[in-house]
Short mmCIF file of C-alpha atoms and ligand atoms in Angstrom, two decimals:
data_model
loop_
_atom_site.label_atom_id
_atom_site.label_comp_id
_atom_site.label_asym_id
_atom_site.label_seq_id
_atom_site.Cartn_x
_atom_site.Cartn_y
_atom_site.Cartn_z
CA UNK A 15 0.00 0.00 0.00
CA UNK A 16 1.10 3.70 -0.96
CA UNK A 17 1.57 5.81 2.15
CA UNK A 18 0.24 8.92 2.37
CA UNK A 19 3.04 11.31 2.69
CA UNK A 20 2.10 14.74 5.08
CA UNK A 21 2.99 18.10 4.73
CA UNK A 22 5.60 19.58 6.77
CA UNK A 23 5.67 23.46 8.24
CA UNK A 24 8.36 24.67 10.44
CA UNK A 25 7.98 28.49 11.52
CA UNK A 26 10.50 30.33 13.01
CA UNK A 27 11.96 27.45 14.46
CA UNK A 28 15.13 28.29 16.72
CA UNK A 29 17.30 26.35 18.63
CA UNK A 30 19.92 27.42 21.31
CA UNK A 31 22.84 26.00 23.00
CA UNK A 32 23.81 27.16 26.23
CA UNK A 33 27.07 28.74 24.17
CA UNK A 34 25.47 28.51 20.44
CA UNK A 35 22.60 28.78 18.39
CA UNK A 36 22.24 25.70 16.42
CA UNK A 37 19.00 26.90 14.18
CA UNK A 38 18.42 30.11 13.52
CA UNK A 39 15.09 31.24 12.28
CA UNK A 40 14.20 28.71 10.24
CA UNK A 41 10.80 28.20 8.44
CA UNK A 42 10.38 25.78 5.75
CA UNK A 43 7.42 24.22 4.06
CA UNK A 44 7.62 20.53 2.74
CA UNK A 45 4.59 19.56 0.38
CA UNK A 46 2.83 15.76 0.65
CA UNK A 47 5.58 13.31 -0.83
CA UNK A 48 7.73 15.52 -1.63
CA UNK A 49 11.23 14.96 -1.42
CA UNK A 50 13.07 17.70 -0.03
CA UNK A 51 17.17 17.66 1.00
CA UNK A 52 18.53 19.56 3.98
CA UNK A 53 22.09 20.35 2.34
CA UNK A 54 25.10 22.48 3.79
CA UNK A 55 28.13 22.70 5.07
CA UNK A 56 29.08 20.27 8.82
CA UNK A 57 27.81 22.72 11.46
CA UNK A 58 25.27 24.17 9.62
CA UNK A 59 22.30 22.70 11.61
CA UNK A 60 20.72 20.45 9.33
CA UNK A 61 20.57 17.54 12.27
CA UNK A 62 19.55 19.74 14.54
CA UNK A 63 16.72 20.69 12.17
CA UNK A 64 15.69 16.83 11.38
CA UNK A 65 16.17 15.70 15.10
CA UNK A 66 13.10 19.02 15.66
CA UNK A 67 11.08 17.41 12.93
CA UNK A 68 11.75 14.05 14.53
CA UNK A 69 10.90 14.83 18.09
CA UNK A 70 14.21 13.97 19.34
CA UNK A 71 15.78 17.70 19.96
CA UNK A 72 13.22 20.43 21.16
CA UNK A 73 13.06 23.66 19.78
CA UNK A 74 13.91 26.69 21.96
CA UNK A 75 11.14 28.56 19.82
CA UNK A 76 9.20 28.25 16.58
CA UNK A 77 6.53 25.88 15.95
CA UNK A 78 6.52 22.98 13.85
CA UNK A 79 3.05 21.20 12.40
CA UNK A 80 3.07 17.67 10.47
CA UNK A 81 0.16 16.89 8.43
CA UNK A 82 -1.26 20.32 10.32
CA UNK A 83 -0.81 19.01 13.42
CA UNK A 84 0.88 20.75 16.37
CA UNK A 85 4.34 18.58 17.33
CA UNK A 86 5.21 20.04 20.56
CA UNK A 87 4.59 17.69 22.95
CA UNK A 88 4.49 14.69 21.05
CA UNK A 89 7.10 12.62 21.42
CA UNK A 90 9.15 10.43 18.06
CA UNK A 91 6.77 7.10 18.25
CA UNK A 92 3.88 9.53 18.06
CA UNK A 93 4.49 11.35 15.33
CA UNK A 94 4.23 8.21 12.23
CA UNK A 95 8.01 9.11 10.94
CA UNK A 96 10.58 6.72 9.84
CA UNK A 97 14.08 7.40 10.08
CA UNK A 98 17.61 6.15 8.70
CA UNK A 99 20.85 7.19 10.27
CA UNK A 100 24.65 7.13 8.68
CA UNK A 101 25.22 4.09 11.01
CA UNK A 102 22.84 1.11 10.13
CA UNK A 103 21.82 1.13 13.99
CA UNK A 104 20.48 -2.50 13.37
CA UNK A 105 20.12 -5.13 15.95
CA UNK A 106 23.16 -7.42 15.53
CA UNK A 107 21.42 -10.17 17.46
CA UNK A 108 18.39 -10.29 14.98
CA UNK A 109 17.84 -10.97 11.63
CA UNK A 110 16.94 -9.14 8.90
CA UNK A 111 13.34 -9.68 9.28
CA UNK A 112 13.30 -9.54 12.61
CA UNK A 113 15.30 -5.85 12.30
CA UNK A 114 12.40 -4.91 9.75
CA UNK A 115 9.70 -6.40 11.88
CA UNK A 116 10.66 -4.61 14.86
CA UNK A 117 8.83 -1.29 14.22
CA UNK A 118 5.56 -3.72 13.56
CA UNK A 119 5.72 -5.71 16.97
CA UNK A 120 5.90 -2.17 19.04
CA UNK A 121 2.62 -1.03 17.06
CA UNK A 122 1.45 -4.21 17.88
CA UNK A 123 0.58 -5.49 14.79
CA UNK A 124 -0.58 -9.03 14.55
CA UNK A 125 1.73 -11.89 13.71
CA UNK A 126 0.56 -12.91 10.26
CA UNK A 127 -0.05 -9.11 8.81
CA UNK A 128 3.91 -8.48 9.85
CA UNK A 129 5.35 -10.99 7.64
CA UNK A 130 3.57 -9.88 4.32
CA UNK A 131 4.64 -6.48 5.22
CA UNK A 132 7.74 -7.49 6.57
CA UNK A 133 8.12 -9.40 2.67
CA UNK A 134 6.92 -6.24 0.95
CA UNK A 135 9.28 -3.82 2.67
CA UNK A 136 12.45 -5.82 2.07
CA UNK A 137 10.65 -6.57 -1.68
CA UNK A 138 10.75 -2.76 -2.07
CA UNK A 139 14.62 -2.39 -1.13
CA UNK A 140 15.44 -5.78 -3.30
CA UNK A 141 16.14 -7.90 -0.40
CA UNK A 142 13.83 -10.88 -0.95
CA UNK A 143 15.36 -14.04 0.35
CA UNK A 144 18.01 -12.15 3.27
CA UNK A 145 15.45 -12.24 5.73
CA UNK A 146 16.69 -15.16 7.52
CA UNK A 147 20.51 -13.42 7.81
CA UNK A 148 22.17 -11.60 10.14
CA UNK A 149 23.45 -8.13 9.53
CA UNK A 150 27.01 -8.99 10.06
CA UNK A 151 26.49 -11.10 7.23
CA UNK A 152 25.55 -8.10 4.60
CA UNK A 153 27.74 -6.01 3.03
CA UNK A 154 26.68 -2.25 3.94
CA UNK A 155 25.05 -1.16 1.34
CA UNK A 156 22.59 -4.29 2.15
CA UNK A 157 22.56 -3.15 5.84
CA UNK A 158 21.56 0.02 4.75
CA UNK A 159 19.10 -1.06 2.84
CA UNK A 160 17.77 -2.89 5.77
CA UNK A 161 17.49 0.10 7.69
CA UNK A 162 15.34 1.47 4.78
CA UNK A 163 13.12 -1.27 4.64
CA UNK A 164 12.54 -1.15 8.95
CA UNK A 165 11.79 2.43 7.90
CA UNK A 166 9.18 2.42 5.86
CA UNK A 167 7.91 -0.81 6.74
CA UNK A 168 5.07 0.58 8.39
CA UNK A 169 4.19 3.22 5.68
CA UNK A 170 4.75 6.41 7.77
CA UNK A 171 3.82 9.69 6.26
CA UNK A 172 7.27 10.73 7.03
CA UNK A 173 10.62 9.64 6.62
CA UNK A 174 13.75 11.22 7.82
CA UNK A 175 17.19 10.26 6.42
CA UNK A 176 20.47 11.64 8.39
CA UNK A 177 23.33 11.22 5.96
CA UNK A 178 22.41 7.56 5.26
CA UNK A 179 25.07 6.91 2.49
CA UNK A 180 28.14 9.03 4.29
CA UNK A 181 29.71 5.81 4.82
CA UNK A 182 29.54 3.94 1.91
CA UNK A 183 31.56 4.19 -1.13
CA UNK A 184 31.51 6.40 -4.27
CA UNK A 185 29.89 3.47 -6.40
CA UNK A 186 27.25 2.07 -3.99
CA UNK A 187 26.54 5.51 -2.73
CA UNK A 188 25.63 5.99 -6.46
CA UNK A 189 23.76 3.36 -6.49
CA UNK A 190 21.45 3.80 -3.71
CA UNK A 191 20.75 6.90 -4.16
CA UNK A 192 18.69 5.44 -7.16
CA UNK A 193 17.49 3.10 -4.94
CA UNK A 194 16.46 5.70 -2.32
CA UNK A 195 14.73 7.82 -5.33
CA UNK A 196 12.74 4.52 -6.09
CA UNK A 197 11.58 3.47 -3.00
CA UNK A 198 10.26 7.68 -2.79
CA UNK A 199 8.47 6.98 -5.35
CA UNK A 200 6.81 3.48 -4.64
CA UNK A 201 6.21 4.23 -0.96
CA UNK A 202 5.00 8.25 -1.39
CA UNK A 203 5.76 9.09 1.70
CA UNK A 204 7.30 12.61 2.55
CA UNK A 205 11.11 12.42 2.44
CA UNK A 206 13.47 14.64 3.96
CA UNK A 207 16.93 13.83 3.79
CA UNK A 208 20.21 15.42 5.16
CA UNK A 209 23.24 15.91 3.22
CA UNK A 210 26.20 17.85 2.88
CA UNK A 211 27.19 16.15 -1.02
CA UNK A 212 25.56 18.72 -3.41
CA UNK A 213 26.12 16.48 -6.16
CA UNK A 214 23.66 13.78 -4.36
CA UNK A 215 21.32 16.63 -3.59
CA UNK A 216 21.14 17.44 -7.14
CA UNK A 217 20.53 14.38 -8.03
CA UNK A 218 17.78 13.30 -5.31
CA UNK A 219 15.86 16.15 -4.38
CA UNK A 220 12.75 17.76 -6.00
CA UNK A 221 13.54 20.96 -4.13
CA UNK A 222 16.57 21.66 -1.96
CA UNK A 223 17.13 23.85 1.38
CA UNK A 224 20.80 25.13 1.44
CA UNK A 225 21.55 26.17 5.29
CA UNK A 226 24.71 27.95 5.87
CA UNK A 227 25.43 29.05 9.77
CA UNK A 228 22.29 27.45 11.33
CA UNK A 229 19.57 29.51 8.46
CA UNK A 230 18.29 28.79 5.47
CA UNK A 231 20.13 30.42 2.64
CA UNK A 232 17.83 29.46 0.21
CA UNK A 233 14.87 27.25 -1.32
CA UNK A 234 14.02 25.56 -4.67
CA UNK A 235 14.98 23.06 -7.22
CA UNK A 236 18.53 22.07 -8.48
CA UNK A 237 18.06 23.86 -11.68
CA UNK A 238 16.57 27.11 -10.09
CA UNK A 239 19.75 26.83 -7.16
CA UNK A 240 22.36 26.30 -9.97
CA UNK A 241 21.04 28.42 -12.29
CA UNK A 242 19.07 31.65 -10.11
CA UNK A 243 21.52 31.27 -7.10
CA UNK A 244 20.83 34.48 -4.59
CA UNK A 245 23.86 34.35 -2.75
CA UNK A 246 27.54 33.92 -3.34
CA UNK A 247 27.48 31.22 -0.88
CA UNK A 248 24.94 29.14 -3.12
CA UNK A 249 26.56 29.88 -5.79
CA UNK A 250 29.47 28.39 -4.90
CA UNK A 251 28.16 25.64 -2.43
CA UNK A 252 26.75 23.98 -5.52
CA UNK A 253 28.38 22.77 -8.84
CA UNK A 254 31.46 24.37 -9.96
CA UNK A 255 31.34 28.53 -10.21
CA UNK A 256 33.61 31.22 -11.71
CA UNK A 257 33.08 34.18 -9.65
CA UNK A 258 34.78 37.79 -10.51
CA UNK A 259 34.38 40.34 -7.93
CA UNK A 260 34.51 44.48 -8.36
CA UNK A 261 32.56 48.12 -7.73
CA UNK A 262 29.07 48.49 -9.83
CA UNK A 263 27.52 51.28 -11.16
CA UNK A 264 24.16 51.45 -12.95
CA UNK A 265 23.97 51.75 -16.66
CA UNK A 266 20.08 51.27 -17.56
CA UNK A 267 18.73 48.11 -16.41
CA UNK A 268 21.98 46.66 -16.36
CA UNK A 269 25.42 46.66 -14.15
CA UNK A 270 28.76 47.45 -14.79
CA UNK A 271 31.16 46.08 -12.81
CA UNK A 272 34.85 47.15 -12.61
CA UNK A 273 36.98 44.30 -12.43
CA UNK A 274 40.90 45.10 -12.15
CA UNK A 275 40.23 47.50 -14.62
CA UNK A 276 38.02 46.39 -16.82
CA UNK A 277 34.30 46.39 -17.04
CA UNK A 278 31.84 43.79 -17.32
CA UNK A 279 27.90 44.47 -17.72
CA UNK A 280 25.16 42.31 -15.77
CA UNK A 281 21.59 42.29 -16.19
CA UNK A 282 19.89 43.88 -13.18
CA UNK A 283 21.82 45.24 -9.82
CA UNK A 284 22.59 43.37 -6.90
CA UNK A 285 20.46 42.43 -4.32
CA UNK A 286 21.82 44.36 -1.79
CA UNK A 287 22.56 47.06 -3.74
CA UNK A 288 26.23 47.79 -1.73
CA UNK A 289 29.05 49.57 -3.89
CA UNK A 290 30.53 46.11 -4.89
CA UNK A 291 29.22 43.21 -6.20
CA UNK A 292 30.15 39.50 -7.94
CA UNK A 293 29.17 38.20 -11.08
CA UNK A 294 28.87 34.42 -11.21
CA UNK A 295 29.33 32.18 -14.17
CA UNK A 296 28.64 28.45 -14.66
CA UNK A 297 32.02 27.09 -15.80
CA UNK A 298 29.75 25.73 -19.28
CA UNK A 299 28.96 29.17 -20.10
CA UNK A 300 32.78 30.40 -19.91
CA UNK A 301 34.42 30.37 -23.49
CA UNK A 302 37.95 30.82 -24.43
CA UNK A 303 39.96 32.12 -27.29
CA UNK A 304 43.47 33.15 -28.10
CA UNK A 305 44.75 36.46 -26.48
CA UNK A 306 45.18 37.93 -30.69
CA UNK A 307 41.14 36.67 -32.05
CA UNK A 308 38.58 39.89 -32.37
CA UNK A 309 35.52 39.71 -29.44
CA UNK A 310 32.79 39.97 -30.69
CA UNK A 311 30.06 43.00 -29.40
CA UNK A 312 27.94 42.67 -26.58
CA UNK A 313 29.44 40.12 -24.69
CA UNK A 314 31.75 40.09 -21.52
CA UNK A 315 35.75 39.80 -22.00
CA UNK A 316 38.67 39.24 -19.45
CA UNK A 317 42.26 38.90 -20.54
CA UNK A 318 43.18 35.77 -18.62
CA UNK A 319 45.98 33.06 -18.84
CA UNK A 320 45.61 29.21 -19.18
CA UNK A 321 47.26 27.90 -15.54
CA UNK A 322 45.90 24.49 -15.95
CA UNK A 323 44.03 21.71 -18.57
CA UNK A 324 42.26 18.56 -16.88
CA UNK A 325 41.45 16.29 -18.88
CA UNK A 326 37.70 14.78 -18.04
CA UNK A 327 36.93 12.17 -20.65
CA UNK A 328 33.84 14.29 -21.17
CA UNK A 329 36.16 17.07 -22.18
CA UNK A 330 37.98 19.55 -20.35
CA UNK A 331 38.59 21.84 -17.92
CA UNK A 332 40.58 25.10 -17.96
CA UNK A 333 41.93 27.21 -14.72
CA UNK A 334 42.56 30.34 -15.95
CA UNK A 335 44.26 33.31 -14.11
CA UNK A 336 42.98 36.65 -14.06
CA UNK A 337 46.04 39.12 -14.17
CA UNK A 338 45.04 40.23 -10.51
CA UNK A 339 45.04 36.16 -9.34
CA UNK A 340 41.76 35.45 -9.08
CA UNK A 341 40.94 31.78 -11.10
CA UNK A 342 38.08 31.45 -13.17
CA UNK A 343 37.08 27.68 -14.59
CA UNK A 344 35.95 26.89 -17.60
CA UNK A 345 34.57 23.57 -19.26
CA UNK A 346 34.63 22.39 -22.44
CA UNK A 347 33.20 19.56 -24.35
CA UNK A 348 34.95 16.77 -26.11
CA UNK A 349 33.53 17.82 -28.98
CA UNK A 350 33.79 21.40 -28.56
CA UNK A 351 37.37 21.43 -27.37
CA UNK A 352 39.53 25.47 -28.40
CA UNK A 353 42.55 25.22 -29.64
CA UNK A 354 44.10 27.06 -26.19
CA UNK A 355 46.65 25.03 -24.45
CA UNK A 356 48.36 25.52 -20.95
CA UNK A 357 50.44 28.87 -20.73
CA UNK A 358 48.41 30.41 -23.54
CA UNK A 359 47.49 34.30 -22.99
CA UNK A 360 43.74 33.97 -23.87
CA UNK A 361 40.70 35.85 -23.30
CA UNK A 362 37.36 34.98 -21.63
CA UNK A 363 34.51 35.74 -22.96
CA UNK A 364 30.85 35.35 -21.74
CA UNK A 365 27.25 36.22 -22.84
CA UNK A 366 26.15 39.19 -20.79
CA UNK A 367 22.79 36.91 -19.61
CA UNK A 368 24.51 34.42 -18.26
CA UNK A 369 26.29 36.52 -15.25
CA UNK A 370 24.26 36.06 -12.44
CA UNK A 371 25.16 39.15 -10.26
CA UNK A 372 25.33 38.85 -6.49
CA UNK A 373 26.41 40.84 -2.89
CA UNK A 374 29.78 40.30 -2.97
CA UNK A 375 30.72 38.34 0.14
CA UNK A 376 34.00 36.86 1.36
CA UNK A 377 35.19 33.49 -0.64
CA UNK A 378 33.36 30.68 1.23
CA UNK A 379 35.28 27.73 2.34
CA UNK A 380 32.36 25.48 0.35
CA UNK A 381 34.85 22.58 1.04
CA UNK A 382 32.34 19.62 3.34
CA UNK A 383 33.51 17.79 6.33
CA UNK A 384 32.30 14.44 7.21
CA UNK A 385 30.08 15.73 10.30
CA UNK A 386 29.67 12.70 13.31
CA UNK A 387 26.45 11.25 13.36
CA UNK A 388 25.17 11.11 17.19
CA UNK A 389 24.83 7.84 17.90
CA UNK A 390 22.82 7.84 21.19
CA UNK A 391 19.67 9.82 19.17
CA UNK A 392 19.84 7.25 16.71
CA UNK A 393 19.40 4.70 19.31
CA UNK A 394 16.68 6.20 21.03
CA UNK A 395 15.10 6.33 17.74
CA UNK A 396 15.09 2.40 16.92
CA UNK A 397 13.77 1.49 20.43
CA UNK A 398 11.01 4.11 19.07
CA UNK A 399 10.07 5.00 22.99
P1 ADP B 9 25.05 19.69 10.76
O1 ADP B 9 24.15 18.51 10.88
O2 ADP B 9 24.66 20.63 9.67
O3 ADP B 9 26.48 19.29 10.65
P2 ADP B 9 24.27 20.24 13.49
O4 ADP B 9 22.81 20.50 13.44
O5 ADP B 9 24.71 18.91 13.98
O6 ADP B 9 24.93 20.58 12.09
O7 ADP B 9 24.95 21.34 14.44
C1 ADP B 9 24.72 22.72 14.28
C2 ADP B 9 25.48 23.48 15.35
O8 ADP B 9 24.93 23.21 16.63
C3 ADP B 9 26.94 23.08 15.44
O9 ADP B 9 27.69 24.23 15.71
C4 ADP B 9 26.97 22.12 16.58
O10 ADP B 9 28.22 22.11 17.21
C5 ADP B 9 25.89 22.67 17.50
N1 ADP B 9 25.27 21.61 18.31
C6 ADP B 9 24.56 20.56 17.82
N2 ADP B 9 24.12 19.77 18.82
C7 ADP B 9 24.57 20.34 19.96
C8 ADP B 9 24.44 20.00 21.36
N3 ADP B 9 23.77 18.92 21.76
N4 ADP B 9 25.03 20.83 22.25
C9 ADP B 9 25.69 21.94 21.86
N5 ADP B 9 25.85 22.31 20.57
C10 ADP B 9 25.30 21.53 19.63
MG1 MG B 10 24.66 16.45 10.74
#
């Protein structure tokens, strides 16, 4: 059976440390069965955000409604969640079906009406047949997928995911996250899942929250976060970005900004509207052609020189200094591939509309840490008191 997933609403949620403030101000919407990803740097508060959704951390302030119903008060078994932690948290002493059957014996459901949904759950994570193991004899990604299965075994309206693949490998990581995008869309419930991989946000989510510093930066799909981002920090946080910096002055509709010297033009003006600003360019957009070729009108040019050429399979990537230092990137298809080589004096050019301008802001460290998991919470989850 298809669960029913509920909608989420957190307003002005908050949540202090004696010395810190974990969340700050955060309100977020989450549609029925959608699946939305918490994604930022370690430290940013997107635990602490899921463990207030979950029940397991209270909220200094703010209130938080599932399926329109008040949470405060209610503790985790009450609220019809499922949740899956970095570490499998399974019982070693049990098997597989026992593991997934666990959730089914504390709602007291009757002996005969666990096992077929004890089969269907580990049908819908493609265990069939490793019910009668134990979990020390699965691999991880299996285990994990156990932990999925004990998740959604009894159809909550809800699931929560902590980081579930941070421990796996490139490949199988890879490969559940397909799995994980399946199983959203057989079992319908709402999924909210924590990460601090862009690229497996991007390739999860139907909308993404980026949280930098315990807020919410910004809301919406990959395409509108890679392609509209409103801050630098976005910007750079996901996919790769080439980011010039300088002062801005109005010309029309449009920006000029001053960049060691030279101007480029932006559509629009920056959001904050300070004296200096940052245009941003998707590393696709950026072109490159030798230092002596014409530029053609109306679009952006830099004189730049070629620092480094990856190869990618796909094609390639350039690093290429601006005579002040700062390194822009820019990619190029196998098929597309300029003639430029490392050490060439080049120039950059890019179409005026595909600048996104921003507040300048200081470079962000966008580089993720592998945050701990806390272990005890996860425990006090699968005893589900
Ligand atoms: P993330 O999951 O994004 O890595 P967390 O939500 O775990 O971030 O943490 C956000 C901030 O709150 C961090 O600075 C962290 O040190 C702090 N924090 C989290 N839990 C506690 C706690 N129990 N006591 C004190 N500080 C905490
Ligand atoms: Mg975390």
């Amino acid at each position: 059976m298809k669960a029913r997933g509920a909608r989420i609403e957190l307003a002005q949620v908050r949540k202090e440390y004696a010395d810190s403030v974990a969340v700050d101000d955060v309100s977020l919407v989450i549609e029925p069965g959608e699946f939305m990803t918490l994604l930022g740097p370690s430290g940013s508060g997107k635990t602490t955000t899921l463990n207030i959704v979950a029940g397991f951390t209270a909220a200094t302030s703010g209130t938080l409604t599932i399926g329109g119903v008040q949470m405060q008060d209610l503790p985790p078994h009450r609220r019809d969640i499922g949740m899956v932690f970095q570490h499998y948290a399974l019982f070693p002493h049990m098997t597989v079906a026992e593991n997934v059957a666990f959730p089914l014996k504390q709602r007291k459901v009757p002996r005969a009406r666990r096992k077929e949904m004890v089969d269907a759950a580990l049908e819908t994570v493609r265990l069939t047949g490793y019910g009668h193991r134990r979990p020390r004899e699965l691999s991880g990604g299996q285990q994990q997928r156990v932990a999925l299965a004990r998740a959604v075994v009894y159809e909550p309206s809800v699931l929560l995911m902590d980081e579930p693949l941070g421990a796996l490998d490139k490949k199988l990581r890879e490969s559940l996250q397909m799995e994980i995008k399946r199983v959203h869309r057989e079992v319908g419930s709402t999924f909210v899942f924590v990460t601090h991989d862009q690229e497996e946000a991007l390739v999860l989510s139907d909308r993404i929250a980026v949280f930098n510093d315990g807020g919410i930066q910004q809301v919406g799909t990959a395409s509108e976060l890679y392609e509209r981002p409103g801050s630098l920090f976005v910007a750079e946080f996901l996919g790769e970005s080439s980011t010039v910096r300088g002062t801005v002055q109005a010309d029309g509709g449009d920006s000029l900004v001053t960049v060691g010297g030279r101007t480029v033009r932006a559509t629009g003006r920056p959001p904050g509207g300070g004296p200096s600003a940052a245009v941003v360019v998707r590393p696709e957009h950026l072109r490159v052609q030798p230092a002596a070729a014409p530029v053609a009108p109306g679009v952006n040019a830099l004189p730049a020189r070629v620092v480094e050429e990856i190869y990618l399979g796909s094609g390639r990537k350039l690093e290429l200094a601006l005579p002040d230092g700062t390194v822009l990137l820019a990619r190029e298809q196998a098929d597309r591939l300029s003639a430029v080589r490392h050490g060439d004096e080049v120039t950059v050019v890019w179409d005026v509309e595909r600048g996104v301008l921003l507040d300048d802001a200081p470079a962000t460290a966008a580089a993720p840490t592998t945050p701990g998991d806390r272990v005890p919470v996860a425990l006090a989850a699968e005893s589900g008191r």
